[in-house]
PDB file of C-alpha atoms and ligand atoms in Angstrom:
ATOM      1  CA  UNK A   1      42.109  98.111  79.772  1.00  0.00           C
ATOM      2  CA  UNK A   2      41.409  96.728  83.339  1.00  0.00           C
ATOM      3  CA  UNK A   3      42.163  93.214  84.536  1.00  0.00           C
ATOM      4  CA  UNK A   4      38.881  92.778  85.982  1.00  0.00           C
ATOM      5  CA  UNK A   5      37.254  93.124  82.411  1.00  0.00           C
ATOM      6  CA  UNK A   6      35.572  89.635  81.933  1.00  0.00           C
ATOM      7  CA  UNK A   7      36.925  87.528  79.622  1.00  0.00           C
ATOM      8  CA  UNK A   8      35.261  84.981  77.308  1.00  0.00           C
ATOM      9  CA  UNK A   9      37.317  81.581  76.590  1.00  0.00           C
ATOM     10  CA  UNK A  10      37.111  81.323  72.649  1.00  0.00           C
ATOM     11  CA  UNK A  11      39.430  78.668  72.757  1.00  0.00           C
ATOM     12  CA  UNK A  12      39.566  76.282  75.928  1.00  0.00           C
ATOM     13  CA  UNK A  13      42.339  74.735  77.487  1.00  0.00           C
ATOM     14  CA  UNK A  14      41.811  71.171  76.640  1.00  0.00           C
ATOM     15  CA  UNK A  15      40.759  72.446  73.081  1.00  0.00           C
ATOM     16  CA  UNK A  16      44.629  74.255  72.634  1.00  0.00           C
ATOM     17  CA  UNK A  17      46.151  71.198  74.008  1.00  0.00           C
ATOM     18  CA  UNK A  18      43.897  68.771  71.448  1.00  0.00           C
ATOM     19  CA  UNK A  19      45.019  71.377  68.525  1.00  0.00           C
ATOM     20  CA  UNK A  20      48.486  71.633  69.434  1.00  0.00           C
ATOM     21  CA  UNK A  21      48.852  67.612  69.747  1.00  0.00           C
ATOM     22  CA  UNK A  22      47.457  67.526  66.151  1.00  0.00           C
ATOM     23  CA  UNK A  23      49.676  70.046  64.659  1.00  0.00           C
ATOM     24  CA  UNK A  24      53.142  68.740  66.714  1.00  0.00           C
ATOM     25  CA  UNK A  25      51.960  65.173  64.183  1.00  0.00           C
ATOM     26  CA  UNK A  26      51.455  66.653  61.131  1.00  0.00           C
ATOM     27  CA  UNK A  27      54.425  69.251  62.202  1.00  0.00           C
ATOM     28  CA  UNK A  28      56.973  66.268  63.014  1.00  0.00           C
ATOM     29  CA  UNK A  29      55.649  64.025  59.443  1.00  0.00           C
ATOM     30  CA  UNK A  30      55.593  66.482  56.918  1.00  0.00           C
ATOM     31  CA  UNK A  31      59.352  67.818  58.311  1.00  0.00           C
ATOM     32  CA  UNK A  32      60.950  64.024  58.752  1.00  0.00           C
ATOM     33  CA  UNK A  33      59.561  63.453  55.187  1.00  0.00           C
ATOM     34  CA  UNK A  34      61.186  66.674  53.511  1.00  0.00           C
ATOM     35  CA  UNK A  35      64.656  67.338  53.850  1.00  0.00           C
ATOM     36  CA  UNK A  36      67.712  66.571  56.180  1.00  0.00           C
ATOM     37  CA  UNK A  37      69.239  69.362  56.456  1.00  0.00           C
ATOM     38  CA  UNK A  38      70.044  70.464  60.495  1.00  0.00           C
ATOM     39  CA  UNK A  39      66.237  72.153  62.029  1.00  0.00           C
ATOM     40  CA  UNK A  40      66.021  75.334  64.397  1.00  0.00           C
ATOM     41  CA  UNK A  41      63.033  76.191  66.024  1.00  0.00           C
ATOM     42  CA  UNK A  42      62.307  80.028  66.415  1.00  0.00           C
ATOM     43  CA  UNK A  43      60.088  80.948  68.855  1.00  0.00           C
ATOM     44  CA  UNK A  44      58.847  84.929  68.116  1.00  0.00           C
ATOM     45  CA  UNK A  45      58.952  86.750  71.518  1.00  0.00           C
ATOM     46  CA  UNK A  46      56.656  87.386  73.672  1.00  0.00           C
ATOM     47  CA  UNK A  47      53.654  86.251  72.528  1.00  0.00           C
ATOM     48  CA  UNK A  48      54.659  82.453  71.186  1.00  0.00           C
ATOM     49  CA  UNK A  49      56.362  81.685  74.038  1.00  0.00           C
ATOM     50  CA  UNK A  50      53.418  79.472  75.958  1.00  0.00           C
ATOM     51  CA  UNK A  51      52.505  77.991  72.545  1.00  0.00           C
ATOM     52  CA  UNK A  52      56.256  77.404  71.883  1.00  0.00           C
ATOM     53  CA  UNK A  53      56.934  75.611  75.108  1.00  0.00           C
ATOM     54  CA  UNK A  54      53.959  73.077  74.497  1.00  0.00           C
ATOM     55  CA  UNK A  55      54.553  72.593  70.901  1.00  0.00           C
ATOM     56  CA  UNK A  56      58.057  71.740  71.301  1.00  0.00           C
ATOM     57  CA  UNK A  57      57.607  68.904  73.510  1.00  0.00           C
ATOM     58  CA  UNK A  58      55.548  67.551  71.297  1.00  0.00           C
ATOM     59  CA  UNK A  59      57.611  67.496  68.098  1.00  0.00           C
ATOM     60  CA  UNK A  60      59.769  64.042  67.412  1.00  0.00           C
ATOM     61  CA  UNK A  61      62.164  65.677  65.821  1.00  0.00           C
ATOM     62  CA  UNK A  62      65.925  66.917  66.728  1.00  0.00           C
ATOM     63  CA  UNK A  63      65.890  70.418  66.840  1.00  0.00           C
ATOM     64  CA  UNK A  64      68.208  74.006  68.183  1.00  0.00           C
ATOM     65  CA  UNK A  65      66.031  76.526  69.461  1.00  0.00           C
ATOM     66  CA  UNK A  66      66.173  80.177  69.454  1.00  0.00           C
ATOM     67  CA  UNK A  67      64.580  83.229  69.451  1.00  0.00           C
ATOM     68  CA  UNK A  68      63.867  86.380  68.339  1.00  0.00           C
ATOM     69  CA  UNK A  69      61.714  89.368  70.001  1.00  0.00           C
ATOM     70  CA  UNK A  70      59.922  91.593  67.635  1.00  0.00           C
ATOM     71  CA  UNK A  71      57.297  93.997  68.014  1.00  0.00           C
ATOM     72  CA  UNK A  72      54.910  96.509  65.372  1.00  0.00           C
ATOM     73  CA  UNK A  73      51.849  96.693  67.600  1.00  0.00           C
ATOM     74  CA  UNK A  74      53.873  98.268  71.242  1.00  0.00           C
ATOM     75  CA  UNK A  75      50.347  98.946  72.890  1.00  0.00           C
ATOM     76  CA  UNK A  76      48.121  99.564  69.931  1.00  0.00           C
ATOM     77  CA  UNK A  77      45.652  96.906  69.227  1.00  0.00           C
ATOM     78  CA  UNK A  78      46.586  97.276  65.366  1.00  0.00           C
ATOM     79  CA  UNK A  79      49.512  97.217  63.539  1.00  0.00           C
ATOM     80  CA  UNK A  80      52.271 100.066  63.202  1.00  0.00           C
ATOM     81  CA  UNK A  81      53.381  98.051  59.915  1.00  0.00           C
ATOM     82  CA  UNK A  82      57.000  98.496  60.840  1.00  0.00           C
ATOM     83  CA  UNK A  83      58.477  95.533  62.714  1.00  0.00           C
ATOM     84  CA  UNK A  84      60.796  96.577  64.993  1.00  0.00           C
ATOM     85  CA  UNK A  85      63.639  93.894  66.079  1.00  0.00           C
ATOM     86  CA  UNK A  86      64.636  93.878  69.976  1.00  0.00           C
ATOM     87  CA  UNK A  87      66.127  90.844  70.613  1.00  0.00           C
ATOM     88  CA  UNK A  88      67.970  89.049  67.077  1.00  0.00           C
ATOM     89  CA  UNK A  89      68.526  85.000  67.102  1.00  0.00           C
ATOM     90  CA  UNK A  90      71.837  83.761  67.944  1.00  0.00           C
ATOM     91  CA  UNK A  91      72.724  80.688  66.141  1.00  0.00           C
ATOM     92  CA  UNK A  92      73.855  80.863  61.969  1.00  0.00           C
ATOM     93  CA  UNK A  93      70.913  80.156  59.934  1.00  0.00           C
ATOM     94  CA  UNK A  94      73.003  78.970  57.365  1.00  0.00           C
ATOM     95  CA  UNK A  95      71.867  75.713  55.323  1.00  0.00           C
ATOM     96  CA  UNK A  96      69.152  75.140  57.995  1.00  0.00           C
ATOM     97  CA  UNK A  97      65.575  74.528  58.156  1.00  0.00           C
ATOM     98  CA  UNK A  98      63.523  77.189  59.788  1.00  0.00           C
ATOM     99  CA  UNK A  99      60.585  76.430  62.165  1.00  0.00           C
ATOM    100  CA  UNK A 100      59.133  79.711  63.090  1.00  0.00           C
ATOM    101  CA  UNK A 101      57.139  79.677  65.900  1.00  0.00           C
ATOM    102  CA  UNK A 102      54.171  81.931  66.020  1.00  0.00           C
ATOM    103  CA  UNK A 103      51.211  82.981  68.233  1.00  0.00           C
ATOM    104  CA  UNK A 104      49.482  85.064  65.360  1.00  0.00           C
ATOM    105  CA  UNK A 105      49.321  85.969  62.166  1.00  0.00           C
ATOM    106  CA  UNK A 106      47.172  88.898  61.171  1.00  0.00           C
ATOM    107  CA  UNK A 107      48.664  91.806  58.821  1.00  0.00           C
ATOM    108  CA  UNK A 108      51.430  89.162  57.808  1.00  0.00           C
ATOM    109  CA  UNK A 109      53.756  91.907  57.883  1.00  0.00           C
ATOM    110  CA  UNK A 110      55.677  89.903  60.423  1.00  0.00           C
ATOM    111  CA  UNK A 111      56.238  86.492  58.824  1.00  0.00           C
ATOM    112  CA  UNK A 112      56.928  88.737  55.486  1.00  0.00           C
ATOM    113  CA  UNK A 113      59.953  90.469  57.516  1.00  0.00           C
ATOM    114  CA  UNK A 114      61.390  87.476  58.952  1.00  0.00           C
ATOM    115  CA  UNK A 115      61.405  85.364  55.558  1.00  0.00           C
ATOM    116  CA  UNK A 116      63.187  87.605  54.066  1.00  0.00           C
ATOM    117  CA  UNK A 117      65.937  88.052  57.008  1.00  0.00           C
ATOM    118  CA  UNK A 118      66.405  84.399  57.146  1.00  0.00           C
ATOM    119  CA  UNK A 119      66.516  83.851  53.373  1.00  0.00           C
ATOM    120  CA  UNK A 120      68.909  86.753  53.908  1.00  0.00           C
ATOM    121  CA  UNK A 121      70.903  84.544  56.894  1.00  0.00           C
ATOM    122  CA  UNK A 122      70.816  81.205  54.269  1.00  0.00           C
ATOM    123  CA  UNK A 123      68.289  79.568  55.733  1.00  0.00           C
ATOM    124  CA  UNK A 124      67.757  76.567  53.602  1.00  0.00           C
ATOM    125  CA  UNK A 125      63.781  76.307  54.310  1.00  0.00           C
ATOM    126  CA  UNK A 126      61.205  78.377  56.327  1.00  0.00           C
ATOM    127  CA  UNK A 127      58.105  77.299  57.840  1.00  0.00           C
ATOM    128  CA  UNK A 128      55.917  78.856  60.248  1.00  0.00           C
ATOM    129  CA  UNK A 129      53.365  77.312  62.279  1.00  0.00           C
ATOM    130  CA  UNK A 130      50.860  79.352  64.448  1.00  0.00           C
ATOM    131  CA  UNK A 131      48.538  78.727  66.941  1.00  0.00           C
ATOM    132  CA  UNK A 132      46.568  81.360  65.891  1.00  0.00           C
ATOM    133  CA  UNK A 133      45.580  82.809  61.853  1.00  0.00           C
ATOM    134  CA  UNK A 134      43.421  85.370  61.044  1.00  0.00           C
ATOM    135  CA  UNK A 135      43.100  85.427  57.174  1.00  0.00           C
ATOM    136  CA  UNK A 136      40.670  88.204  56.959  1.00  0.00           C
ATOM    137  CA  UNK A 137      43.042  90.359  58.256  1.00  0.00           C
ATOM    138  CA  UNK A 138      45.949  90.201  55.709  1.00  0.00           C
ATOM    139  CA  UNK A 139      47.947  92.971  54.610  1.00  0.00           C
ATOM    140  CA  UNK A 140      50.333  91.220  52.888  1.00  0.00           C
ATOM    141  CA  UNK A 141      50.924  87.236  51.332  1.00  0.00           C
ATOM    142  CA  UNK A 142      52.478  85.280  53.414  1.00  0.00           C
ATOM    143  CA  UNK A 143      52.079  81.447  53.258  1.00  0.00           C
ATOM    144  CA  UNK A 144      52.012  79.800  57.174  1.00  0.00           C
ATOM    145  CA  UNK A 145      52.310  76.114  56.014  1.00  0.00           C
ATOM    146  CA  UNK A 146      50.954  74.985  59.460  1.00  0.00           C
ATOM    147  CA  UNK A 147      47.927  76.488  61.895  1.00  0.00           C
ATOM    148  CA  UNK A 148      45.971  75.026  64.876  1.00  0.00           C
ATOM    149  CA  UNK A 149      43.304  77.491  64.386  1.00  0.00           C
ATOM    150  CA  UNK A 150      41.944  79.687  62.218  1.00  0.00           C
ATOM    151  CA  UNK A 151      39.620  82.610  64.289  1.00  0.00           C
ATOM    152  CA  UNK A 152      37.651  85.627  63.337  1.00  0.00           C
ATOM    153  CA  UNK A 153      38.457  88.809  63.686  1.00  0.00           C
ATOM    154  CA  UNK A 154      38.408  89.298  66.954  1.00  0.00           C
ATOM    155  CA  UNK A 155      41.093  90.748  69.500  1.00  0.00           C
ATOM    156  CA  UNK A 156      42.136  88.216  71.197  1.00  0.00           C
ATOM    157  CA  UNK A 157      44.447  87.572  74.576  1.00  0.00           C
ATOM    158  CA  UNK A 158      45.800  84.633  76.522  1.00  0.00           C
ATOM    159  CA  UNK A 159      48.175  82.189  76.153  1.00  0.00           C
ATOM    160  CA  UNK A 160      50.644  84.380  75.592  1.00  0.00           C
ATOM    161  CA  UNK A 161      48.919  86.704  73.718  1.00  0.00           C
ATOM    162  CA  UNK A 162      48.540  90.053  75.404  1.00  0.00           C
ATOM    163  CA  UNK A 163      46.438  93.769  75.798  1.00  0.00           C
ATOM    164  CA  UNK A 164      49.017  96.059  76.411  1.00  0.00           C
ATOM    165  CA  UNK A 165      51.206  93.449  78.553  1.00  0.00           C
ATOM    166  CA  UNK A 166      48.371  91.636  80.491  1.00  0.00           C
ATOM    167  CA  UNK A 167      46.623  88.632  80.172  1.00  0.00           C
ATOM    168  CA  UNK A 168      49.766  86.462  78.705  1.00  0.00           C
ATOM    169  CA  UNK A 169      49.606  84.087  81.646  1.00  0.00           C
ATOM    170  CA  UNK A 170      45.906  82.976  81.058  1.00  0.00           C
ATOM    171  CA  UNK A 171      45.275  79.609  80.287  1.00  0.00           C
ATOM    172  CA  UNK A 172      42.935  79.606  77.218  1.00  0.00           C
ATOM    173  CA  UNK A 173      42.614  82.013  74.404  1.00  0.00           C
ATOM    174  CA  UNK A 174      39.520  84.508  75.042  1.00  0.00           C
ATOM    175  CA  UNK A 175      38.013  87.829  73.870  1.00  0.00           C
ATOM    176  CA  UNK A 176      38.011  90.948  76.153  1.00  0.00           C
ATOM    177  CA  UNK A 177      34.743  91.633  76.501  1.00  0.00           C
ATOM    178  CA  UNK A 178      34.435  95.928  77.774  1.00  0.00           C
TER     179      UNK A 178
HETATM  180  C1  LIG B 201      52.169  90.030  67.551  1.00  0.00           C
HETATM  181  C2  LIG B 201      52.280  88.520  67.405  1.00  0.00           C
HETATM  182  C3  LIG B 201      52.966  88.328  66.078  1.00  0.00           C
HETATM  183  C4  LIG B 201      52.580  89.543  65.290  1.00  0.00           C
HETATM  184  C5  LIG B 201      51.567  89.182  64.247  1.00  0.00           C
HETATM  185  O1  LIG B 201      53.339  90.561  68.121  1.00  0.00           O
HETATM  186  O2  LIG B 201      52.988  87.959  68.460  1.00  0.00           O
HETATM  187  O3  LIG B 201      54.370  88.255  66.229  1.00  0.00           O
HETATM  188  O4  LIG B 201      52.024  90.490  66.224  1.00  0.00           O
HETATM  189  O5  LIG B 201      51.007  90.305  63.638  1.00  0.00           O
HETATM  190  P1  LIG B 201      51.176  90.657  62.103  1.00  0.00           P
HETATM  191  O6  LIG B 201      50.831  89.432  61.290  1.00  0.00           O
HETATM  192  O7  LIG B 201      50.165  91.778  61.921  1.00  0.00           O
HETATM  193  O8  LIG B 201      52.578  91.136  61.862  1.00  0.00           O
HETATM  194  P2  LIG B 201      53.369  91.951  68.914  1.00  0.00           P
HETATM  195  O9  LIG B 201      53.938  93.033  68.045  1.00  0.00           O
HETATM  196  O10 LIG B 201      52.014  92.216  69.515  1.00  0.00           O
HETATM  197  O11 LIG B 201      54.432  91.655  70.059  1.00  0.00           O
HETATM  198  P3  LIG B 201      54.339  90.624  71.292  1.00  0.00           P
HETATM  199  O12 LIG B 201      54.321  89.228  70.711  1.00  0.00           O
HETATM  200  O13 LIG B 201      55.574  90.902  72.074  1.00  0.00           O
HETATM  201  O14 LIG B 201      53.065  90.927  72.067  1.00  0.00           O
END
């Protein structure tokens, strides 16, 4: 895939930074409403690392952060199935609430493997949020209790999503178009 492929915005910036306000509210209500217990924020590596940083900011809530780099697509543009861990969180999960942080869910195979390796690590409550869902493409059930926008099925890139490594560091989310 070249770089000079052009690129059609699906999602713009102001439209992200509209959906990402929204969900940081209904994020920081719903989480201040249920439960006390101490709150990390996981940001999944690479891809929710630009959604991560915005959402973050946004949240009124008291939060660690930490993350954790997995991987099951490498340079495919569909999914091995196996996740692969390369980089594991730091902090104990014990008796915490779990924010996962997500840029996508597609196969689900990836919020399926890291509910069961916090539950595993005591977390006390998971919930993901993504910026991105794409229900028609589930493998597996996995429940993401918050999501700024659903899409097609489409491969997408930007904003920290990626084609084999490139595009993370575009603004908007946007189809490759070859
Ligand atoms: C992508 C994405 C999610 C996962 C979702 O990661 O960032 O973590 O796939 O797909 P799933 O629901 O089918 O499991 P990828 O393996 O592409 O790694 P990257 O974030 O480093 O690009």
């Amino acid at each position: 895939m070249q770089k000079d492929l052009p690129i059609e915005v699906l999602i713009s910036e102001a439209d992200l930074q509209r959906g990402i306000d929204q969900l940081a509210k209904k994020i920081s209500v719903q989480l201040k409403n249920e439960g006390a217990d101490p709150l990390v924020v996981l940001c999944v590596l690479k891809g929710a690392f630009v959604f991560a940083a915005d959402l973050i900011r946004r949240l009124s809530l008291s939060c660690e952060v930490d993350f954790v780099q997995l991987s099951s697509y490498g340079s495919s543009e569909t999914s091995s199935g196996t996740v692969t861990c390369k980089k594991d969180w730091e902090v104990s999960m014990q008796g915490k609430r779990v924010l996962v942080i997500e840029d996508i869910v597609d196969t689900g195979f990836t919020c399926q493997y890291l509910r069961e390796r916090l539950l595993a690590g005591g977390a006390a409550d998971i919930y993901f949020a993504s910026l991105l869902n794409k229900p028609s493409r589930r493998l597996v059930p996995v429940e993401v209790e918050f999501v700024a926008f659903e899409i097609e099925d489409q491969f997408v890139v930007g904003f920290g999503l990626d084609a084999d490594e490139k595009y993370r560091e575009l603004p908007f989310v946007g189809v490759v178009r070859e």
